[in-house]
Amino acid sequence: MSCTAIAPTNLALIKYWGKRDASLNLPINSSLSVTLDQRDLQTITTASFADDKDRLWVNGEEVEVESIPRTVTVLKEFRKLIPPSDPRHSRPIHLASKNSFPTAAGLASSAAGYSAMVTALAGLFELDFEGRKEEFSRIARQGSGSACRSLMGGFVAWNMGNAADGSDSQAEQICAASHWPTLEAVICVASDKKKSVSSTSGMQTSVKTSQLLGHRAEAIVPTRFEQIKRAIKDLNTECVWELTMKESNQFHACCLDTCPPIFYLTDTSRRIIHVVNELNQQGVKYAYTFDAGPNAVIFTESQNVHPLLQRLVQMFPPCRNDLRVDADYEFVRGRTRLTRAQILDDLPKKQEQAEDLSGDLLYLFHTGVGQGARILTGAEEDKYRNELFSQKN
Ligand code: DP6
C-alpha cells in the first residue's frame, strides 16, 4: 500500500534551456547530464494509497496538489497506465517528500523531486520500474524536464525527439557510473536562497527573445551533444571539461541575451571561474558549470580534488566573525568534511585579510557520479518511510 523511492540530482554538461512545447515539457535541444551520488544529495519520496484525497508534503509542509499542475499531470499519467476497472485507478494518493539539499537554489532539486515521485508511483502501482525506465522518464519529464535524466545513473542523455506528442522525448543512459568512477564534483554553494527567475519562466522568456538561443539549439548543440557523448565513452577528459565549460558559458550568454536579461551568475561565480582557469593553466583538469543560479559545480577526477578544495578554502575562507554559525559549522561537506574551525586554524591571518573574500561561500559539497533513482526495500525503506510518515502528521 506504499512505496518509498530515493532519487539523485543531476548536473547538465549540455544544457536544456528552452521548450518547444511548454505543457509537455518538450525541449528545443537534446541535453546530457551526470547523475550525482544519491548517498550525498537525494530526495526521498513515499507514495501511499489513502482514503481522503490526493495530498502532498514537501519537507514536512503540506502543499495543495491542485496548485501544482505538474504534480497533477504526473498522477494523471500514472493512473492512465492502470485499467479503470482496477480499484487502484481511483484511489487517492499521498506523497511525502524530503530533500537533503536546498530547494530551488539551482541545484536541480526539481529533478530529484520529480524522479523520486515517479519512481515511488511506479512502485506503488507495482509496475516494472527497472524494465520501463525510458517510458517513466517521459512522465518525469512532464514534472520537470531535467527530472527525466535522474531516473538513470552515470551519464544520461535526454534525446529531444521530434514527435508532437512527446512520445520520443525521453532519457537514455550513455554510460553507467562504473564507466568513470573517478569523476568527482565540488559544489560551491554561494547561496541557498530560491532563485529570482525560475528555470521554467526564464527559459520561456529566452525562447521568445534570444536569437542566440535559437541559433545555439539549431547550429551548435547537435554537434556538441555528439562530441561530448564520444568524449565520455572514450574517457577523453580534457575534451569533456572543455565542452562543459563552453556549454555553461553559452547558456549564461543566452540568459544575458534574453530580454530583460537574466543574471544567474554573481561576482562570486565569476571569481570561481577565474580560480578554475588559473588551476587549468598547466593542462585542463577542471570544469566549472553553472545552472540557473550562482552556485558553481566543478568537475574533476579524484586525484585533483584535494588541491581544488585547498585553493577554494584559501580563496573563499569561512568568515572569522560570522556570528550565525559556531566553530563546528561544516564548511566542507560530503565526501570530505572540514569544520570552519579546522580551516581557520590553518589559514594565515594575513592572507585572509589580503584577499578579503571571506564569507562569499556558505559551504562546499564534495560528491561524485552515482546510480539513478531506485525503489527502497527492507531496512532502508523502513528507515526513511518512518521519518516521512512522522513528518506528514
Ligand atoms: C539550467 O528542468 O528545472 O538546470 O522543465 O521547467 O522544470 P522545467 O525546468 P528544469 O530546467 C533545468 C535547467 C538547467 C539545465 C539543465 O538541467 O539541463
GROMACS .gro file of C-alpha atoms and ligand atoms in nm:
model
  411
    1MET     CA    1   0.000   0.000   0.000
    2SER     CA    2   0.302   0.226  -0.004
    3CYS     CA    3   0.636   0.260  -0.178
    4THR     CA    4   0.943   0.467  -0.092
    5ALA     CA    5   1.198   0.574  -0.350
    6ILE     CA    6   1.526   0.761  -0.349
    7ALA     CA    7   1.643   0.980  -0.636
    8PRO     CA    8   1.963   1.168  -0.707
    9THR     CA    9   2.004   1.509  -0.856
   10ASN     CA   10   2.181   1.554  -1.188
   11LEU     CA   11   2.403   1.823  -1.334
   12ALA     CA   12   2.382   1.908  -1.702
   13LEU     CA   13   2.701   1.923  -1.908
   14ILE     CA   14   2.493   2.001  -2.219
   15LYS     CA   15   2.216   2.231  -2.100
   16TYR     CA   16   1.843   2.207  -2.151
   17TRP     CA   17   1.719   2.564  -2.191
   18GLY     CA   18   1.404   2.628  -2.392
   19LYS     CA   19   1.084   2.436  -2.466
   20ARG     CA   20   0.913   2.384  -2.797
   21ASP     CA   21   0.602   2.271  -2.608
   22ALA     CA   22   0.561   2.407  -2.258
   23SER     CA   23   0.272   2.187  -2.148
   24LEU     CA   24   0.450   1.862  -2.241
   25ASN     CA   25   0.797   1.994  -2.147
   26LEU     CA   26   0.944   1.921  -2.489
   27PRO     CA   27   1.287   2.081  -2.528
   28ILE     CA   28   1.435   2.273  -2.822
   29ASN     CA   29   1.758   2.070  -2.793
   30SER     CA   30   1.889   1.746  -2.651
   31SER     CA   31   2.085   1.763  -2.326
   32LEU     CA   32   2.324   1.544  -2.129
   33SER     CA   33   2.398   1.516  -1.760
   34VAL     CA   34   2.596   1.345  -1.489
   35THR     CA   35   2.390   1.181  -1.217
   36LEU     CA   36   2.531   1.275  -0.877
   37ASP     CA   37   2.575   1.029  -0.593
   38GLN     CA   38   2.240   0.977  -0.421
   39ARG     CA   39   2.413   0.895  -0.091
   40ASP     CA   40   2.524   1.257  -0.075
   41LEU     CA   41   2.236   1.455  -0.228
   42GLN     CA   42   1.895   1.300  -0.259
   43THR     CA   43   1.518   1.328  -0.248
   44ILE     CA   44   1.323   1.055  -0.072
   45THR     CA   45   0.955   1.019  -0.154
   46THR     CA   46   0.690   0.789  -0.016
   47ALA     CA   47   0.374   0.729  -0.217
   48SER     CA   48   0.081   0.558  -0.047
   49PHE     CA   49  -0.285   0.491  -0.116
   50ALA     CA   50  -0.523   0.687   0.105
   51ASP     CA   51  -0.894   0.739   0.159
   52ASP     CA   52  -0.939   1.116   0.157
   53LYS     CA   53  -0.787   1.295  -0.146
   54ASP     CA   54  -0.453   1.338  -0.326
   55ARG     CA   55  -0.218   1.519  -0.086
   56LEU     CA   56   0.147   1.625  -0.097
   57TRP     CA   57   0.402   1.714   0.171
   58VAL     CA   58   0.740   1.866   0.081
   59ASN     CA   59   0.998   1.882   0.359
   60GLY     CA   60   0.724   1.841   0.620
   61GLU     CA   61   0.495   2.118   0.486
   62GLU     CA   62   0.169   2.031   0.315
   63VAL     CA   63   0.131   2.181  -0.033
   64GLU     CA   64  -0.204   2.183  -0.217
   65VAL     CA   65  -0.171   1.928  -0.502
   66GLU     CA   66  -0.412   2.122  -0.724
   67SER     CA   67  -0.183   2.426  -0.700
   68ILE     CA   68   0.096   2.234  -0.878
   69PRO     CA   69  -0.030   2.136  -1.224
   70ARG     CA   70   0.287   1.931  -1.293
   71THR     CA   71   0.216   1.704  -0.997
   72VAL     CA   72  -0.145   1.669  -1.111
   73THR     CA   73  -0.013   1.567  -1.456
   74VAL     CA   74   0.227   1.306  -1.313
   75LEU     CA   75  -0.054   1.147  -1.108
   76LYS     CA   76  -0.285   1.152  -1.411
   77GLU     CA   77  -0.021   0.986  -1.634
   78PHE     CA   78   0.024   0.703  -1.384
   79ARG     CA   79  -0.349   0.646  -1.349
   80LYS     CA   80  -0.368   0.615  -1.728
   81LEU     CA   81  -0.142   0.310  -1.701
   82ILE     CA   82  -0.397   0.128  -1.483
   83PRO     CA   83  -0.725  -0.004  -1.629
   84PRO     CA   84  -1.027   0.193  -1.500
   85SER     CA   85  -1.174  -0.133  -1.371
   86ASP     CA   86  -0.880  -0.168  -1.128
   87PRO     CA   87  -0.985  -0.025  -0.785
   88ARG     CA   88  -0.643   0.144  -0.756
   89HIS     CA   89  -0.733   0.365  -1.054
   90SER     CA   90  -0.949   0.590  -0.841
   91ARG     CA   91  -0.774   0.561  -0.504
   92PRO     CA   92  -0.641   0.892  -0.364
   93ILE     CA   93  -0.264   0.906  -0.319
   94HIS     CA   94  -0.050   1.071  -0.052
   95LEU     CA   95   0.302   1.179  -0.145
   96ALA     CA   96   0.557   1.285   0.116
   97SER     CA   97   0.893   1.406   0.002
   98LYS     CA   98   1.213   1.530   0.162
   99ASN     CA   99   1.523   1.688   0.008
  100SER     CA  100   1.869   1.670   0.160
  101PHE     CA  101   1.974   1.994  -0.010
  102PRO     CA  102   1.845   2.349  -0.069
  103THR     CA  103   1.525   2.357  -0.273
  104ALA     CA  104   1.524   2.571  -0.589
  105ALA     CA  105   1.876   2.711  -0.543
  106GLY     CA  106   1.998   2.597  -0.883
  107LEU     CA  107   2.092   2.251  -0.756
  108ALA     CA  108   1.834   2.068  -0.964
  109SER     CA  109   1.603   1.996  -0.672
  110SER     CA  110   1.305   1.958  -0.908
  111ALA     CA  111   1.500   1.690  -1.098
  112ALA     CA  112   1.550   1.478  -0.787
  113GLY     CA  113   1.197   1.561  -0.667
  114TYR     CA  114   1.005   1.450  -0.975
  115SER     CA  115   1.222   1.147  -1.041
  116ALA     CA  116   1.169   1.029  -0.682
  117MET     CA  117   0.794   1.086  -0.723
  118VAL     CA  118   0.777   0.890  -1.048
  119THR     CA  119   0.984   0.604  -0.905
  120ALA     CA  120   0.770   0.582  -0.591
  121LEU     CA  121   0.449   0.584  -0.800
  122ALA     CA  122   0.583   0.312  -1.031
  123GLY     CA  123   0.647   0.102  -0.719
  124LEU     CA  124   0.308   0.186  -0.565
  125PHE     CA  125   0.129   0.068  -0.882
  126GLU     CA  126   0.357  -0.240  -0.894
  127LEU     CA  127   0.486  -0.153  -1.241
  128ASP     CA  128   0.820  -0.281  -1.365
  129PHE     CA  129   1.034   0.024  -1.282
  130GLU     CA  130   1.370  -0.118  -1.392
  131GLY     CA  131   1.234  -0.255  -1.720
  132ARG     CA  132   1.032   0.054  -1.817
  133LYS     CA  133   1.264   0.339  -1.716
  134GLU     CA  134   1.264   0.510  -2.055
  135GLU     CA  135   0.884   0.514  -2.058
  136PHE     CA  136   0.874   0.652  -1.700
  137SER     CA  137   1.132   0.913  -1.796
  138ARG     CA  138   0.865   1.062  -2.025
  139ILE     CA  139   0.636   1.105  -1.723
  140ALA     CA  140   0.918   1.251  -1.509
  141ARG     CA  141   0.990   1.492  -1.795
  142GLN     CA  142   0.637   1.629  -1.763
  143GLY     CA  143   0.702   1.700  -1.395
  144SER     CA  144   1.028   1.882  -1.467
  145GLY     CA  145   1.230   1.846  -1.785
  146SER     CA  146   1.561   1.774  -1.615
  147ALA     CA  147   1.395   1.510  -1.391
  148CYS     CA  148   1.383   1.258  -1.677
  149ARG     CA  149   1.764   1.231  -1.657
  150SER     CA  150   1.772   1.143  -1.283
  151LEU     CA  151   1.598   0.809  -1.333
  152MET     CA  152   1.924   0.669  -1.468
  153GLY     CA  153   2.273   0.666  -1.325
  154GLY     CA  154   2.609   0.773  -1.465
  155PHE     CA  155   2.592   0.971  -1.789
  156VAL     CA  156   2.247   1.033  -1.925
  157ALA     CA  157   2.121   1.190  -2.246
  158TRP     CA  158   1.776   1.338  -2.286
  159ASN     CA  159   1.702   1.294  -2.656
  160MET     CA  160   1.479   1.582  -2.760
  161GLY     CA  161   1.271   1.372  -3.004
  162ASN     CA  162   1.056   1.501  -3.289
  163ALA     CA  163   0.707   1.372  -3.219
  164ALA     CA  164   0.447   1.636  -3.133
  165ASP     CA  165   0.305   1.420  -2.852
  166GLY     CA  166   0.646   1.377  -2.684
  167SER     CA  167   0.649   1.000  -2.730
  168ASP     CA  168   1.017   1.005  -2.834
  169SER     CA  169   1.143   1.274  -2.595
  170GLN     CA  170   1.300   1.063  -2.324
  171ALA     CA  171   1.617   0.981  -2.132
  172GLU     CA  172   1.877   0.724  -2.229
  173GLN     CA  173   2.178   0.606  -2.032
  174ILE     CA  174   2.502   0.670  -2.226
  175CYS     CA  175   2.741   0.507  -1.977
  176ALA     CA  176   2.693   0.370  -1.626
  177ALA     CA  177   2.863   0.536  -1.329
  178SER     CA  178   3.112   0.247  -1.321
  179HIS     CA  179   3.245   0.357  -1.661
  180TRP     CA  180   3.410   0.661  -1.499
  181PRO     CA  181   3.402   0.611  -1.122
  182THR     CA  182   3.682   0.864  -1.060
  183LEU     CA  183   3.464   1.152  -1.177
  184GLU     CA  184   3.400   1.374  -0.877
  185ALA     CA  185   3.237   1.711  -0.821
  186VAL     CA  186   3.271   2.001  -0.581
  187ILE     CA  187   2.961   2.215  -0.544
  188CYS     CA  188   3.033   2.569  -0.433
  189VAL     CA  189   2.723   2.694  -0.254
  190ALA     CA  190   2.721   3.072  -0.267
  191SER     CA  191   2.350   3.096  -0.197
  192ASP     CA  192   2.081   2.861  -0.074
  193LYS     CA  193   1.802   3.108  -0.148
  194LYS     CA  194   1.531   3.045  -0.404
  195LYS     CA  195   1.645   3.181  -0.740
  196SER     CA  196   1.496   3.509  -0.856
  197VAL     CA  197   1.392   3.379  -1.201
  198SER     CA  198   1.278   3.015  -1.209
  199SER     CA  199   1.414   2.791  -1.487
  200THR     CA  200   1.062   2.743  -1.620
  201SER     CA  201   0.988   3.112  -1.668
  202GLY     CA  202   1.347   3.208  -1.757
  203MET     CA  203   1.366   2.964  -2.045
  204GLN     CA  204   1.027   3.073  -2.179
  205THR     CA  205   1.146   3.434  -2.194
  206SER     CA  206   1.473   3.324  -2.359
  207VAL     CA  207   1.283   3.128  -2.627
  208LYS     CA  208   1.074   3.435  -2.704
  209THR     CA  209   1.352   3.693  -2.704
  210SER     CA  210   1.700   3.544  -2.754
  211GLN     CA  211   1.815   3.494  -3.112
  212LEU     CA  212   2.132   3.343  -2.976
  213LEU     CA  213   1.932   3.066  -2.807
  214GLY     CA  214   1.763   2.969  -3.135
  215HIS     CA  215   2.097   2.962  -3.315
  216ARG     CA  216   2.254   2.757  -3.036
  217ALA     CA  217   1.976   2.495  -3.042
  218GLU     CA  218   1.989   2.460  -3.418
  219ALA     CA  219   2.352   2.500  -3.512
  220ILE     CA  220   2.567   2.433  -3.204
  221VAL     CA  221   2.413   2.184  -2.961
  222PRO     CA  222   2.356   1.896  -3.208
  223THR     CA  223   2.732   1.871  -3.280
  224ARG     CA  224   2.836   1.935  -2.922
  225PHE     CA  225   2.596   1.669  -2.794
  226GLU     CA  226   2.755   1.406  -3.019
  227GLN     CA  227   3.109   1.526  -2.935
  228ILE     CA  228   3.060   1.502  -2.561
  229LYS     CA  229   2.898   1.158  -2.585
  230ARG     CA  230   3.203   1.037  -2.780
  231ALA     CA  231   3.445   1.204  -2.535
  232ILE     CA  232   3.271   1.043  -2.235
  233LYS     CA  233   3.276   0.700  -2.398
  234ASP     CA  234   3.648   0.744  -2.482
  235LEU     CA  235   3.726   0.893  -2.140
  236ASN     CA  236   3.876   1.190  -2.320
  237THR     CA  237   3.867   1.402  -2.005
  238GLU     CA  238   4.015   1.719  -2.146
  239CYS     CA  239   3.754   1.729  -2.421
  240VAL     CA  240   3.472   1.671  -2.168
  241TRP     CA  241   3.598   1.955  -1.947
  242GLU     CA  242   3.634   2.197  -2.236
  243LEU     CA  243   3.289   2.129  -2.379
  244THR     CA  244   3.135   2.152  -2.031
  245MET     CA  245   3.277   2.499  -1.970
  246LYS     CA  246   3.185   2.621  -2.318
  247GLU     CA  247   2.829   2.500  -2.263
  248SER     CA  248   2.796   2.674  -1.930
  249ASN     CA  249   2.933   2.997  -2.080
  250GLN     CA  250   2.698   2.979  -2.375
  251PHE     CA  251   2.394   2.905  -2.162
  252HIS     CA  252   2.467   3.213  -1.949
  253ALA     CA  253   2.534   3.415  -2.264
  254CYS     CA  254   2.181   3.321  -2.377
  255CYS     CA  255   2.050   3.437  -2.039
  256LEU     CA  256   2.222   3.769  -2.096
  257ASP     CA  257   2.079   3.782  -2.450
  258THR     CA  258   1.729   3.739  -2.306
  259CYS     CA  259   1.511   4.048  -2.280
  260PRO     CA  260   1.504   4.155  -1.999
  261PRO     CA  261   1.840   3.986  -1.932
  262ILE     CA  262   1.863   3.714  -1.669
  263PHE     CA  263   2.164   3.726  -1.439
  264TYR     CA  264   2.224   3.398  -1.261
  265LEU     CA  265   2.599   3.444  -1.216
  266THR     CA  266   2.729   3.672  -0.943
  267ASP     CA  267   3.070   3.821  -0.863
  268THR     CA  268   3.143   3.510  -0.658
  269SER     CA  269   3.054   3.288  -0.956
  270ARG     CA  270   3.294   3.485  -1.173
  271ARG     CA  271   3.573   3.458  -0.914
  272ILE     CA  272   3.526   3.082  -0.913
  273ILE     CA  273   3.560   3.079  -1.293
  274HIS     CA  274   3.891   3.261  -1.251
  275VAL     CA  275   4.013   3.010  -0.991
  276VAL     CA  276   3.933   2.721  -1.227
  277ASN     CA  277   4.104   2.893  -1.521
  278GLU     CA  278   4.409   2.954  -1.305
  279LEU     CA  279   4.421   2.588  -1.196
  280ASN     CA  280   4.387   2.481  -1.560
  281GLN     CA  281   4.688   2.675  -1.677
  282GLN     CA  282   4.915   2.369  -1.683
  283GLY     CA  283   4.659   2.149  -1.860
  284VAL     CA  284   4.279   2.128  -1.834
  285LYS     CA  285   4.187   1.917  -1.530
  286TYR     CA  286   3.882   2.101  -1.401
  287ALA     CA  287   3.550   2.210  -1.548
  288TYR     CA  288   3.305   2.454  -1.394
  289THR     CA  289   2.939   2.459  -1.482
  290PHE     CA  290   2.652   2.672  -1.354
  291ASP     CA  291   2.282   2.601  -1.382
  292ALA     CA  292   2.011   2.858  -1.317
  293GLY     CA  293   2.182   3.003  -1.010
  294PRO     CA  294   2.513   3.135  -0.877
  295ASN     CA  295   2.638   2.801  -0.739
  296ALA     CA  296   2.930   2.652  -0.931
  297VAL     CA  297   2.980   2.282  -0.976
  298ILE     CA  298   3.340   2.192  -1.051
  299PHE     CA  299   3.403   1.852  -1.207
  300THR     CA  300   3.739   1.682  -1.190
  301GLU     CA  301   3.899   1.343  -1.126
  302SER     CA  302   3.956   1.206  -0.773
  303GLN     CA  303   4.327   1.284  -0.758
  304ASN     CA  304   4.265   1.656  -0.833
  305VAL     CA  305   4.003   1.720  -0.567
  306HIS     CA  306   4.238   1.792  -0.280
  307PRO     CA  307   4.431   2.076  -0.450
  308LEU     CA  308   4.098   2.223  -0.566
  309LEU     CA  309   3.949   2.224  -0.216
  310GLN     CA  310   4.270   2.375  -0.081
  311ARG     CA  311   4.257   2.658  -0.332
  312LEU     CA  312   3.886   2.719  -0.277
  313VAL     CA  313   3.907   2.744   0.102
  314GLN     CA  314   4.208   2.972   0.064
  315MET     CA  315   4.020   3.199  -0.179
  316PHE     CA  316   3.683   3.184  -0.006
  317PRO     CA  317   3.752   3.113   0.360
  318PRO     CA  318   3.464   3.092   0.604
  319CYS     CA  319   3.410   3.425   0.775
  320ARG     CA  320   3.604   3.450   1.105
  321ASN     CA  321   3.344   3.680   1.264
  322ASP     CA  322   3.031   3.507   1.142
  323LEU     CA  323   2.803   3.508   1.444
  324ARG     CA  324   2.536   3.299   1.270
  325VAL     CA  325   2.738   2.978   1.292
  326ASP     CA  326   2.958   2.812   1.552
  327ALA     CA  327   3.309   2.668   1.527
  328ASP     CA  328   3.174   2.321   1.444
  329TYR     CA  329   2.991   2.453   1.137
  330GLU     CA  330   3.076   2.220   0.849
  331PHE     CA  331   3.228   2.428   0.573
  332VAL     CA  332   3.334   2.134   0.357
  333ARG     CA  333   3.066   1.863   0.341
  334GLY     CA  334   3.005   1.532   0.174
  335ARG     CA  335   3.298   1.304   0.095
  336THR     CA  336   3.547   1.547   0.255
  337ARG     CA  337   3.450   1.708   0.582
  338LEU     CA  338   3.612   2.014   0.737
  339THR     CA  339   3.472   2.244   1.000
  340ARG     CA  340   3.510   2.618   0.994
  341ALA     CA  341   3.748   2.600   1.293
  342GLN     CA  342   3.974   2.346   1.121
  343ILE     CA  343   4.004   2.569   0.816
  344LEU     CA  344   4.055   2.894   1.006
  345ASP     CA  345   4.323   2.740   1.229
  346ASP     CA  346   4.526   2.659   0.919
  347LEU     CA  347   4.473   2.988   0.743
  348PRO     CA  348   4.733   3.262   0.781
  349LYS     CA  349   4.553   3.574   0.908
  350LYS     CA  350   4.744   3.795   0.666
  351GLN     CA  351   4.625   3.609   0.358
  352GLU     CA  352   4.268   3.615   0.476
  353GLN     CA  353   4.275   3.994   0.509
  354ALA     CA  354   4.460   4.037   0.181
  355GLU     CA  355   4.200   3.852  -0.020
  356ASP     CA  356   3.911   3.990   0.182
  357LEU     CA  357   3.663   3.748   0.034
  358SER     CA  358   3.568   3.556   0.346
  359GLY     CA  359   3.204   3.470   0.375
  360ASP     CA  360   3.135   3.457  -0.001
  361LEU     CA  361   3.063   3.084   0.006
  362LEU     CA  362   2.822   2.925   0.251
  363TYR     CA  363   2.982   2.583   0.212
  364LEU     CA  364   3.144   2.340  -0.029
  365PHE     CA  365   3.000   1.998  -0.106
  366HIS     CA  366   3.223   1.718  -0.231
  367THR     CA  367   3.044   1.439  -0.419
  368GLY     CA  368   3.075   1.218  -0.727
  369VAL     CA  369   2.893   1.031  -1.001
  370GLY     CA  370   2.631   0.775  -0.893
  371GLN     CA  371   2.333   0.548  -0.961
  372GLY     CA  372   1.988   0.651  -1.080
  373ALA     CA  373   1.660   0.660  -0.886
  374ARG     CA  374   1.552   0.335  -0.720
  375ILE     CA  375   1.281   0.182  -0.507
  376LEU     CA  376   1.388   0.123  -0.148
  377THR     CA  377   1.324  -0.207   0.024
  378GLY     CA  378   1.383  -0.371   0.363
  379ALA     CA  379   1.558  -0.181   0.640
  380GLU     CA  380   1.644   0.108   0.410
  381GLU     CA  381   1.276   0.158   0.327
  382ASP     CA  382   1.170   0.138   0.694
  383LYS     CA  383   1.423   0.399   0.796
  384TYR     CA  384   1.304   0.664   0.551
  385ARG     CA  385   0.935   0.577   0.548
  386ASN     CA  386   0.905   0.622   0.923
  387GLU     CA  387   1.077   0.956   0.901
  388LEU     CA  388   0.848   1.079   0.624
  389PHE     CA  389   0.532   0.949   0.790
  390SER     CA  390   0.616   1.127   1.114
  391GLN     CA  391   0.665   1.450   0.918
  392LYS     CA  392   0.329   1.417   0.744
  393ASN     CA  393   0.127   1.443   1.062
  394DP6     C1  394   1.963   2.522  -1.626
  394DP6     O1  395   1.423   2.105  -1.558
  394DP6     O2  396   1.420   2.286  -1.382
  394DP6     O3  397   1.927   2.328  -1.494
  394DP6     O4  398   1.137   2.168  -1.718
  394DP6     O5  399   1.066   2.394  -1.647
  394DP6     O6  400   1.106   2.216  -1.474
  394DP6     P1  401   1.144   2.271  -1.611
  394DP6     O7  402   1.296   2.319  -1.599
  394DP6     P2  403   1.418   2.250  -1.527
  394DP6     O8  404   1.538   2.326  -1.601
  394DP6     C2  405   1.671   2.293  -1.582
  394DP6     C3  406   1.757   2.393  -1.649
  394DP6     C4  407   1.904   2.382  -1.622
  394DP6     C5  408   1.974   2.300  -1.730
  394DP6     C6  409   1.959   2.151  -1.724
  394DP6     O9  410   1.942   2.092  -1.616
  394DP6    O10  411   1.972   2.089  -1.832
   0.00000   0.00000   0.00000
